[in-house]
Amino acid sequence: MELRTEDKRSGSFAEINVSYTMKEAIKEAKRCLNCKTPLCIQGCPIEHDIPGFIHELSMGNIGGAMQIINEKSNLPAICGRVCPHEKQCEGHCILNKKNNPVRVGKLERFIADFDSEMELIKRKLKPKTRGKVAVIGSGPAGLTVAGDLAREGFNVVVFEGQKESGGVLMYGIPEYRLPHEIVRREVQKIEALGVTFINDCVVGEKITVDGMLSHEFDAVFIGSGSSVPKTLDIKGIKLYRVLQASYFLRMVSLFNSEEIGRAAVPLIEGENVIVIGAGNVAMDTARTAIRMGAKEVTIVSNDTMENMPALQTEYNEALEEGVKFRWQTETREFLGDNNTLKALKAMDSSGEITIPVDRVLIAIGSKPANRIVSTSLGIEINEAGYVITKDHPYGMTTRKGVFAGGDVVHTPQTVVLAMRDAKRVAMGIAQYVDAVKLLSD
């Protein structure tokens, strides 16, 4: 993997993974063996025709490659950057046996970027006469449902609580991995399909699901994600400078978009920072803290390195950028003075230890908010707070006409897994709306 060489402590959020040139992309595409049984497709959650688009690229037919990608994905420039390729398509590539798989992610990204820059594909739009669907949330699941339904002749309106569309793609993934302009560009592509976006509109406050169904919409999709971070039930959790990683990442995102000043970002240059957790969000948080000027950043986890939830590449890059790690270390208590964090008490193989620290960022997962469900009739959730859905029609909740998908239904997943689920829900919504209209004729 190619990385930029500038000092990450300089505050640069420039994208670190360098794209291919045209010559490099075609050369890489020609490495594909066009296997009789493509294992890469088996490894892809949305079953991309990977050999198909790579073959088109190998002949220089980028328009043809993009048409194949469009059959399965509404977000190729995003998936090409943030999908866990090492566990999915590239991990299944037959050439991975020699630790040199075809770089599917970088090829998908190259095709999507080239298509956007050259405006190769102009889609033929179907009349929006099949029905009207409201989509709540513009993260991976919401964008996928919106794009798929719009392609099939549905009038789709997306309601987003934030100022900009994109959800976790815009506010939860650092720009060095996924630049904001890429997210905006993918949203604009979906908008070009005839989808309407209404931002800064919090469903459950300004408008409700009940109101949507009783007025103009034939169906509603809830794709609001898991926006409530999990916390630790330990002493000192409410001390000043103990905070959630998701809040920190969002504030950095707003700072990079010039919506807030540097003083509003909850990290002071020169601080010693501890990040609790060892997933990809923890890695993002640690690497972002370095870019915001932390003196030292340490990830503390009760896991072993071998069992960490994060991708190996994310760990390797964090290590390269100077992040330190304490494995098999259980956080027991936060210690403070005058209600301000001073140290962390933990247990490791040597016994109880005390680690001085200026700021703690907690990245141990998240769960769905209940604002939308609590303001709607008949939508049931399970004991963990996730929305209960059916298989027929796929994705429909216990409330007729209301569907849900992505992280609001499942334990938080990757972008492409949310997309896979959302594509199935889009089909369920289409079947439902068609059936209702047929019965009412």
GROMACS .gro file of N, CA and C in nm, residues 13-153:
model
  423
   13PHE      N    1  -0.474   1.631   0.676
   13PHE     CA    2  -0.575   1.528   0.659
   13PHE      C    3  -0.586   1.487   0.513
   14ALA      N    4  -0.478   1.511   0.435
   14ALA     CA    5  -0.478   1.470   0.296
   14ALA      C    6  -0.493   1.319   0.286
   15GLU      N    7  -0.561   1.274   0.183
   15GLU     CA    8  -0.583   1.131   0.165
   15GLU      C    9  -0.448   1.060   0.153
   16ILE      N   10  -0.431   0.952   0.231
   16ILE     CA   11  -0.300   0.889   0.239
   16ILE      C   12  -0.279   0.780   0.134
   17ASN      N   13  -0.386   0.718   0.086
   17ASN     CA   14  -0.371   0.612  -0.012
   17ASN      C   15  -0.372   0.671  -0.152
   18VAL      N   16  -0.261   0.662  -0.220
   18VAL     CA   17  -0.244   0.725  -0.350
   18VAL      C   18  -0.313   0.642  -0.458
   19SER      N   19  -0.386   0.709  -0.548
   19SER     CA   20  -0.457   0.640  -0.654
   19SER      C   21  -0.362   0.595  -0.765
   20TYR      N   22  -0.409   0.503  -0.847
   20TYR     CA   23  -0.333   0.460  -0.964
   20TYR      C   24  -0.335   0.568  -1.073
   21THR      N   25  -0.231   0.569  -1.155
   21THR     CA   26  -0.238   0.638  -1.282
   21THR      C   27  -0.309   0.546  -1.380
   22MET      N   28  -0.345   0.596  -1.497
   22MET     CA   29  -0.410   0.513  -1.598
   22MET      C   30  -0.323   0.392  -1.633
   23LYS      N   31  -0.196   0.416  -1.655
   23LYS     CA   32  -0.105   0.307  -1.693
   23LYS      C   33  -0.096   0.204  -1.581
   24GLU      N   34  -0.086   0.249  -1.457
   24GLU     CA   35  -0.076   0.157  -1.342
   24GLU      C   36  -0.204   0.075  -1.327
   25ALA      N   37  -0.320   0.141  -1.346
   25ALA     CA   38  -0.448   0.072  -1.330
   25ALA      C   39  -0.464  -0.039  -1.434
   26ILE      N   40  -0.433  -0.009  -1.558
   26ILE     CA   41  -0.447  -0.110  -1.664
   26ILE      C   42  -0.348  -0.224  -1.642
   27LYS      N   43  -0.227  -0.190  -1.600
   27LYS     CA   44  -0.127  -0.294  -1.572
   27LYS      C   45  -0.174  -0.386  -1.459
   28GLU      N   46  -0.232  -0.327  -1.353
   28GLU     CA   47  -0.283  -0.407  -1.241
   28GLU      C   48  -0.401  -0.491  -1.285
   29ALA      N   49  -0.489  -0.435  -1.369
   29ALA     CA   50  -0.607  -0.508  -1.417
   29ALA      C   51  -0.566  -0.632  -1.498
   30LYS      N   52  -0.457  -0.621  -1.571
   30LYS     CA   53  -0.411  -0.733  -1.654
   30LYS      C   54  -0.357  -0.849  -1.570
   31ARG      N   55  -0.337  -0.828  -1.439
   31ARG     CA   56  -0.293  -0.936  -1.352
   31ARG      C   57  -0.406  -1.033  -1.319
   32CYS      N   58  -0.532  -0.990  -1.341
   32CYS     CA   59  -0.646  -1.075  -1.310
   32CYS      C   60  -0.642  -1.201  -1.397
   33LEU      N   61  -0.663  -1.317  -1.336
   33LEU     CA   62  -0.654  -1.445  -1.406
   33LEU      C   63  -0.785  -1.487  -1.471
   34ASN      N   64  -0.893  -1.409  -1.452
   34ASN     CA   65  -1.025  -1.444  -1.503
   34ASN      C   66  -1.060  -1.590  -1.469
   35CYS      N   67  -1.054  -1.619  -1.340
   35CYS     CA   68  -1.076  -1.756  -1.292
   35CYS      C   69  -1.212  -1.810  -1.337
   36LYS      N   70  -1.217  -1.941  -1.362
   36LYS     CA   71  -1.342  -2.005  -1.401
   36LYS      C   72  -1.445  -1.993  -1.289
   37THR      N   73  -1.399  -2.008  -1.166
   37THR     CA   74  -1.485  -1.987  -1.049
   37THR      C   75  -1.425  -1.871  -0.969
   38PRO      N   76  -1.472  -1.748  -0.993
   38PRO     CA   77  -1.409  -1.630  -0.930
   38PRO      C   78  -1.436  -1.624  -0.779
   39LEU      N   79  -1.334  -1.652  -0.702
   39LEU     CA   80  -1.349  -1.648  -0.557
   39LEU      C   81  -1.370  -1.505  -0.507
   40CYS      N   82  -1.323  -1.407  -0.582
   40CYS     CA   83  -1.340  -1.267  -0.542
   40CYS      C   84  -1.487  -1.230  -0.532
   41ILE      N   85  -1.568  -1.284  -0.625
   41ILE     CA   86  -1.713  -1.256  -0.620
   41ILE      C   87  -1.774  -1.317  -0.495
   42GLN      N   88  -1.729  -1.438  -0.461
   42GLN     CA   89  -1.778  -1.503  -0.340
   42GLN      C   90  -1.742  -1.423  -0.215
   43GLY      N   91  -1.631  -1.353  -0.219
   43GLY     CA   92  -1.588  -1.274  -0.104
   43GLY      C   93  -1.652  -1.138  -0.095
   44CYS      N   94  -1.723  -1.096  -0.201
   44CYS     CA   95  -1.786  -0.963  -0.203
   44CYS      C   96  -1.929  -0.972  -0.152
   45PRO      N   97  -1.963  -0.899  -0.047
   45PRO     CA   98  -2.100  -0.907   0.010
   45PRO      C   99  -2.210  -0.871  -0.089
   46ILE      N  100  -2.182  -0.783  -0.187
   46ILE     CA  101  -2.286  -0.747  -0.284
   46ILE      C  102  -2.263  -0.817  -0.418
   47GLU      N  103  -2.170  -0.913  -0.421
   47GLU     CA  104  -2.146  -0.999  -0.537
   47GLU      C  105  -2.121  -0.920  -0.665
   48HIS      N  106  -2.032  -0.823  -0.654
   48HIS     CA  107  -1.985  -0.749  -0.772
   48HIS      C  108  -1.933  -0.845  -0.878
   49ASP      N  109  -1.955  -0.812  -1.005
   49ASP     CA  110  -1.890  -0.884  -1.114
   49ASP      C  111  -1.748  -0.829  -1.127
   50ILE      N  112  -1.664  -0.868  -1.033
   50ILE     CA  113  -1.529  -0.812  -1.027
   50ILE      C  114  -1.446  -0.847  -1.150
   51PRO      N  115  -1.441  -0.974  -1.192
   51PRO     CA  116  -1.364  -1.003  -1.314
   51PRO      C  117  -1.417  -0.927  -1.436
   52GLY      N  118  -1.550  -0.904  -1.437
   52GLY     CA  119  -1.610  -0.831  -1.549
   52GLY      C  120  -1.560  -0.689  -1.560
   53PHE      N  121  -1.565  -0.614  -1.451
   53PHE     CA  122  -1.522  -0.474  -1.463
   53PHE      C  123  -1.370  -0.462  -1.473
   54ILE      N  124  -1.297  -0.558  -1.415
   54ILE     CA  125  -1.152  -0.554  -1.429
   54ILE      C  126  -1.111  -0.585  -1.573
   55HIS      N  127  -1.183  -0.679  -1.638
   55HIS     CA  128  -1.151  -0.712  -1.777
   55HIS      C  129  -1.175  -0.590  -1.867
   56GLU      N  130  -1.286  -0.520  -1.846
   56GLU     CA  131  -1.313  -0.400  -1.926
   56GLU      C  132  -1.202  -0.296  -1.906
   57LEU      N  133  -1.161  -0.279  -1.782
   57LEU     CA  134  -1.054  -0.184  -1.753
   57LEU      C  135  -0.923  -0.226  -1.820
   58SER      N  136  -0.894  -0.355  -1.821
   58SER     CA  137  -0.769  -0.403  -1.880
   58SER      C  138  -0.760  -0.371  -2.029
   59MET      N  139  -0.876  -0.352  -2.093
   59MET     CA  140  -0.880  -0.314  -2.234
   59MET      C  141  -0.894  -0.163  -2.253
   60GLY      N  142  -0.893  -0.089  -2.141
   60GLY     CA  143  -0.906   0.057  -2.149
   60GLY      C  144  -1.048   0.105  -2.160
   61ASN      N  145  -1.147   0.015  -2.146
   61ASN     CA  146  -1.287   0.053  -2.158
   61ASN      C  147  -1.343   0.089  -2.020
   62ILE      N  148  -1.315   0.209  -1.977
   62ILE     CA  149  -1.354   0.248  -1.841
   62ILE      C  150  -1.505   0.271  -1.834
   63GLY      N  151  -1.565   0.319  -1.942
   63GLY     CA  152  -1.710   0.335  -1.943
   63GLY      C  153  -1.781   0.202  -1.925
   64GLY      N  154  -1.732   0.100  -1.994
   64GLY     CA  155  -1.789  -0.034  -1.980
   64GLY      C  156  -1.770  -0.089  -1.840
   65ALA      N  157  -1.653  -0.063  -1.782
   65ALA     CA  158  -1.625  -0.107  -1.645
   65ALA      C  159  -1.722  -0.040  -1.548
   66MET      N  160  -1.748   0.088  -1.569
   66MET     CA  161  -1.836   0.162  -1.479
   66MET      C  162  -1.980   0.113  -1.490
   67GLN      N  163  -2.022   0.077  -1.611
   67GLN     CA  164  -2.157   0.026  -1.627
   67GLN      C  165  -2.177  -0.104  -1.549
   68ILE      N  166  -2.075  -0.189  -1.549
   68ILE     CA  167  -2.083  -0.313  -1.472
   68ILE      C  168  -2.089  -0.283  -1.322
   69ILE      N  169  -2.008  -0.191  -1.275
   69ILE     CA  170  -2.008  -0.154  -1.133
   69ILE      C  171  -2.144  -0.098  -1.092
   70ASN      N  172  -2.203  -0.016  -1.180
   70ASN     CA  173  -2.333   0.047  -1.148
   70ASN      C  174  -2.445  -0.055  -1.131
   71GLU      N  175  -2.427  -0.175  -1.183
   71GLU     CA  176  -2.531  -0.277  -1.169
   71GLU      C  177  -2.547  -0.321  -1.024
   72LYS      N  178  -2.442  -0.304  -0.944
   72LYS     CA  179  -2.445  -0.352  -0.806
   72LYS      C  180  -2.427  -0.242  -0.701
   73SER      N  181  -2.356  -0.136  -0.734
   73SER     CA  182  -2.317  -0.040  -0.630
   73SER      C  183  -2.352   0.104  -0.667
   74ASN      N  184  -2.404   0.177  -0.568
   74ASN     CA  185  -2.427   0.320  -0.583
   74ASN      C  186  -2.311   0.402  -0.527
   75LEU      N  187  -2.217   0.336  -0.460
   75LEU     CA  188  -2.110   0.408  -0.388
   75LEU      C  189  -1.971   0.352  -0.419
   76PRO      N  190  -1.934   0.335  -0.545
   76PRO     CA  191  -1.805   0.269  -0.574
   76PRO      C  192  -1.681   0.347  -0.530
   77ALA      N  193  -1.685   0.479  -0.539
   77ALA     CA  194  -1.567   0.556  -0.498
   77ALA      C  195  -1.546   0.546  -0.347
   78ILE      N  196  -1.655   0.525  -0.272
   78ILE     CA  197  -1.646   0.508  -0.127
   78ILE      C  198  -1.603   0.366  -0.093
   79CYS      N  199  -1.668   0.267  -0.154
   79CYS     CA  200  -1.631   0.127  -0.127
   79CYS      C  201  -1.486   0.100  -0.166
   80GLY      N  202  -1.442   0.160  -0.275
   80GLY     CA  203  -1.305   0.140  -0.318
   80GLY      C  204  -1.203   0.191  -0.219
   81ARG      N  205  -1.249   0.279  -0.129
   81ARG     CA  206  -1.158   0.338  -0.029
   81ARG      C  207  -1.170   0.274   0.109
   82VAL      N  208  -1.290   0.242   0.152
   82VAL     CA  209  -1.307   0.204   0.293
   82VAL      C  210  -1.352   0.060   0.317
   83CYS      N  211  -1.384  -0.016   0.212
   83CYS     CA  212  -1.423  -0.155   0.235
   83CYS      C  213  -1.304  -0.236   0.289
   84PRO      N  214  -1.331  -0.338   0.370
   84PRO     CA  215  -1.223  -0.425   0.420
   84PRO      C  216  -1.182  -0.526   0.314
   85HIS      N  217  -1.117  -0.479   0.209
   85HIS     CA  218  -1.085  -0.565   0.095
   85HIS      C  219  -1.002  -0.686   0.135
   86GLU      N  220  -0.915  -0.670   0.234
   86GLU     CA  221  -0.827  -0.781   0.273
   86GLU      C  222  -0.905  -0.899   0.328
   87LYS      N  223  -1.028  -0.873   0.378
   87LYS     CA  224  -1.112  -0.982   0.429
   87LYS      C  225  -1.216  -1.027   0.328
   88GLN      N  226  -1.235  -0.949   0.223
   88GLN     CA  227  -1.342  -0.978   0.129
   88GLN      C  228  -1.285  -1.014  -0.009
   89CYS      N  229  -1.302  -0.929  -0.108
   89CYS     CA  230  -1.263  -0.965  -0.245
   89CYS      C  231  -1.115  -1.001  -0.257
   90GLU      N  232  -1.028  -0.914  -0.206
   90GLU     CA  233  -0.884  -0.938  -0.219
   90GLU      C  234  -0.839  -1.055  -0.133
   91GLY      N  235  -0.904  -1.073  -0.020
   91GLY     CA  236  -0.870  -1.185   0.066
   91GLY      C  237  -0.903  -1.319   0.004
   92HIS      N  238  -1.004  -1.319  -0.086
   92HIS     CA  239  -1.044  -1.442  -0.153
   92HIS      C  240  -0.974  -1.463  -0.287
   93CYS      N  241  -0.908  -1.361  -0.338
   93CYS     CA  242  -0.838  -1.370  -0.468
   93CYS      C  243  -0.738  -1.485  -0.465
   94ILE      N  244  -0.736  -1.564  -0.573
   94ILE     CA  245  -0.647  -1.680  -0.578
   94ILE      C  246  -0.500  -1.638  -0.566
   95LEU      N  247  -0.468  -1.517  -0.611
   95LEU     CA  248  -0.330  -1.468  -0.603
   95LEU      C  249  -0.292  -1.429  -0.460
   96ASN      N  250  -0.391  -1.424  -0.370
   96ASN     CA  251  -0.359  -1.392  -0.231
   96ASN      C  252  -0.282  -1.505  -0.164
   97LYS      N  253  -0.285  -1.625  -0.225
   97LYS     CA  254  -0.205  -1.735  -0.171
   97LYS      C  255  -0.056  -1.702  -0.176
   98LYS      N  256  -0.019  -1.612  -0.267
   98LYS     CA  257   0.119  -1.565  -0.277
   98LYS      C  258   0.133  -1.425  -0.217
   99ASN      N  259   0.031  -1.386  -0.137
   99ASN     CA  260   0.029  -1.254  -0.071
   99ASN      C  261   0.039  -1.138  -0.169
  100ASN      N  262  -0.017  -1.157  -0.287
  100ASN     CA  263  -0.014  -1.050  -0.387
  100ASN      C  264  -0.144  -1.049  -0.467
  101PRO      N  265  -0.257  -1.025  -0.398
  101PRO     CA  266  -0.386  -1.028  -0.468
  101PRO      C  267  -0.400  -0.911  -0.565
  102VAL      N  268  -0.489  -0.926  -0.661
  102VAL     CA  269  -0.524  -0.813  -0.747
  102VAL      C  270  -0.587  -0.706  -0.658
  103ARG      N  271  -0.545  -0.583  -0.676
  103ARG     CA  272  -0.591  -0.474  -0.587
  103ARG      C  273  -0.728  -0.424  -0.632
  104VAL      N  274  -0.828  -0.503  -0.602
  104VAL     CA  275  -0.964  -0.477  -0.647
  104VAL      C  276  -1.014  -0.340  -0.599
  105GLY      N  277  -0.989  -0.308  -0.473
  105GLY     CA  278  -1.038  -0.182  -0.417
  105GLY      C  279  -0.982  -0.062  -0.491
  106LYS      N  280  -0.853  -0.062  -0.516
  106LYS     CA  281  -0.791   0.051  -0.584
  106LYS      C  282  -0.837   0.061  -0.729
  107LEU      N  283  -0.867  -0.054  -0.792
  107LEU     CA  284  -0.917  -0.052  -0.929
  107LEU      C  285  -1.060   0.003  -0.933
  108GLU      N  286  -1.144  -0.039  -0.838
  108GLU     CA  287  -1.280   0.013  -0.832
  108GLU      C  288  -1.278   0.164  -0.808
  109ARG      N  289  -1.193   0.206  -0.718
  109ARG     CA  290  -1.180   0.349  -0.690
  109ARG      C  291  -1.134   0.425  -0.813
  110PHE      N  292  -1.035   0.371  -0.885
  110PHE     CA  293  -0.983   0.438  -1.005
  110PHE      C  294  -1.093   0.456  -1.108
  111ILE      N  295  -1.171   0.349  -1.131
  111ILE     CA  296  -1.278   0.355  -1.231
  111ILE      C  297  -1.382   0.460  -1.191
  112ALA      N  298  -1.423   0.458  -1.063
  112ALA     CA  299  -1.526   0.551  -1.016
  112ALA      C  300  -1.476   0.696  -1.022
  113ASP      N  301  -1.352   0.718  -0.983
  113ASP     CA  302  -1.296   0.854  -0.987
  113ASP      C  303  -1.285   0.904  -1.131
  114PHE      N  304  -1.238   0.818  -1.220
  114PHE     CA  305  -1.223   0.857  -1.361
  114PHE      C  306  -1.359   0.888  -1.422
  115ASP      N  307  -1.458   0.806  -1.390
  115ASP     CA  308  -1.592   0.827  -1.442
  115ASP      C  309  -1.647   0.963  -1.397
  116SER      N  310  -1.625   0.997  -1.270
  116SER     CA  311  -1.674   1.125  -1.220
  116SER      C  312  -1.602   1.243  -1.284
  117GLU      N  313  -1.471   1.230  -1.297
  117GLU     CA  314  -1.394   1.340  -1.354
  117GLU      C  315  -1.427   1.363  -1.501
  118MET      N  316  -1.452   1.255  -1.575
  118MET     CA  317  -1.476   1.265  -1.720
  118MET      C  318  -1.625   1.261  -1.755
  119GLU      N  319  -1.711   1.235  -1.654
  119GLU     CA  320  -1.856   1.228  -1.675
  119GLU      C  321  -1.889   1.132  -1.789
  120LEU      N  322  -1.838   1.009  -1.775
  120LEU     CA  323  -1.855   0.910  -1.882
  120LEU      C  324  -1.998   0.860  -1.894
  121ILE      N  325  -2.059   0.829  -1.778
  121ILE     CA  326  -2.189   0.762  -1.779
  121ILE      C  327  -2.302   0.863  -1.757
  122LYS      N  328  -2.392   0.870  -1.852
  122LYS     CA  329  -2.515   0.950  -1.834
  122LYS      C  330  -2.631   0.852  -1.832
  123ARG      N  331  -2.696   0.840  -1.717
  123ARG     CA  332  -2.798   0.739  -1.698
  123ARG      C  333  -2.932   0.781  -1.758
  124LYS      N  334  -3.003   0.684  -1.813
  124LYS     CA  335  -3.140   0.707  -1.859
  124LYS      C  336  -3.232   0.689  -1.740
  125LEU      N  337  -3.306   0.792  -1.706
  125LEU     CA  338  -3.390   0.789  -1.587
  125LEU      C  339  -3.532   0.743  -1.621
  126LYS      N  340  -3.584   0.655  -1.536
  126LYS     CA  341  -3.722   0.611  -1.552
  126LYS      C  342  -3.815   0.717  -1.493
  127PRO      N  343  -3.936   0.733  -1.547
  127PRO     CA  344  -4.033   0.826  -1.487
  127PRO      C  345  -4.061   0.785  -1.342
  128LYS      N  346  -4.072   0.883  -1.254
  128LYS     CA  347  -4.092   0.854  -1.111
  128LYS      C  348  -4.241   0.837  -1.081
  129THR      N  349  -4.297   0.728  -1.133
  129THR     CA  350  -4.442   0.706  -1.123
  129THR      C  351  -4.479   0.580  -1.045
  130ARG      N  352  -4.379   0.506  -0.997
  130ARG     CA  353  -4.408   0.375  -0.936
  130ARG      C  354  -4.452   0.386  -0.790
  131GLY      N  355  -4.420   0.500  -0.726
  131GLY     CA  356  -4.456   0.520  -0.587
  131GLY      C  357  -4.362   0.621  -0.523
  132LYS      N  358  -4.397   0.664  -0.402
  132LYS     CA  359  -4.314   0.762  -0.332
  132LYS      C  360  -4.266   0.704  -0.199
  133VAL      N  361  -4.134   0.710  -0.177
  133VAL     CA  362  -4.073   0.648  -0.059
  133VAL      C  363  -3.989   0.751   0.017
  134ALA      N  364  -4.006   0.753   0.149
  134ALA     CA  365  -3.923   0.837   0.236
  134ALA      C  366  -3.809   0.754   0.291
  135VAL      N  367  -3.689   0.808   0.289
  135VAL     CA  368  -3.571   0.741   0.343
  135VAL      C  369  -3.517   0.827   0.457
  136ILE      N  370  -3.505   0.768   0.576
  136ILE     CA  371  -3.455   0.841   0.692
  136ILE      C  372  -3.307   0.804   0.713
  137GLY      N  373  -3.221   0.902   0.694
  137GLY     CA  374  -3.078   0.878   0.709
  137GLY      C  375  -3.009   0.866   0.575
  138SER      N  376  -2.893   0.929   0.561
  138SER     CA  377  -2.822   0.928   0.433
  138SER      C  378  -2.684   0.865   0.445
  139GLY      N  379  -2.673   0.765   0.535
  139GLY     CA  380  -2.551   0.687   0.542
  139GLY      C  381  -2.551   0.582   0.432
  140PRO      N  382  -2.465   0.481   0.440
  140PRO     CA  383  -2.455   0.380   0.335
  140PRO      C  384  -2.587   0.311   0.303
  141ALA      N  385  -2.664   0.274   0.408
  141ALA     CA  386  -2.790   0.204   0.385
  141ALA      C  387  -2.892   0.296   0.318
  142GLY      N  388  -2.907   0.417   0.369
  142GLY     CA  389  -3.003   0.511   0.313
  142GLY      C  390  -2.971   0.548   0.169
  143LEU      N  391  -2.846   0.573   0.139
  143LEU     CA  392  -2.806   0.608   0.003
  143LEU      C  393  -2.829   0.492  -0.093
  144THR      N  394  -2.804   0.370  -0.046
  144THR     CA  395  -2.823   0.253  -0.131
  144THR      C  396  -2.970   0.232  -0.164
  145VAL      N  397  -3.056   0.239  -0.062
  145VAL     CA  398  -3.199   0.224  -0.086
  145VAL      C  399  -3.249   0.334  -0.180
  146ALA      N  400  -3.207   0.457  -0.155
  146ALA     CA  401  -3.251   0.570  -0.238
  146ALA      C  402  -3.210   0.550  -0.383
  147GLY      N  403  -3.084   0.512  -0.404
  147GLY     CA  404  -3.034   0.494  -0.540
  147GLY      C  405  -3.103   0.379  -0.612
  148ASP      N  406  -3.117   0.266  -0.544
  148ASP     CA  407  -3.179   0.150  -0.607
  148ASP      C  408  -3.325   0.175  -0.643
  149LEU      N  409  -3.399   0.239  -0.552
  149LEU     CA  410  -3.540   0.265  -0.580
  149LEU      C  411  -3.558   0.371  -0.689
  150ALA      N  412  -3.472   0.472  -0.689
  150ALA     CA  413  -3.481   0.576  -0.792
  150ALA      C  414  -3.457   0.517  -0.931
  151ARG      N  415  -3.363   0.424  -0.941
  151ARG     CA  416  -3.335   0.359  -1.070
  151ARG      C  417  -3.457   0.280  -1.119
  152GLU      N  418  -3.541   0.236  -1.027
  152GLU     CA  419  -3.657   0.154  -1.062
  152GLU      C  420  -3.786   0.234  -1.074
  153GLY      N  421  -3.775   0.367  -1.080
  153GLY     CA  422  -3.893   0.449  -1.106
  153GLY      C  423  -3.968   0.498  -0.984
   0.00000   0.00000   0.00000
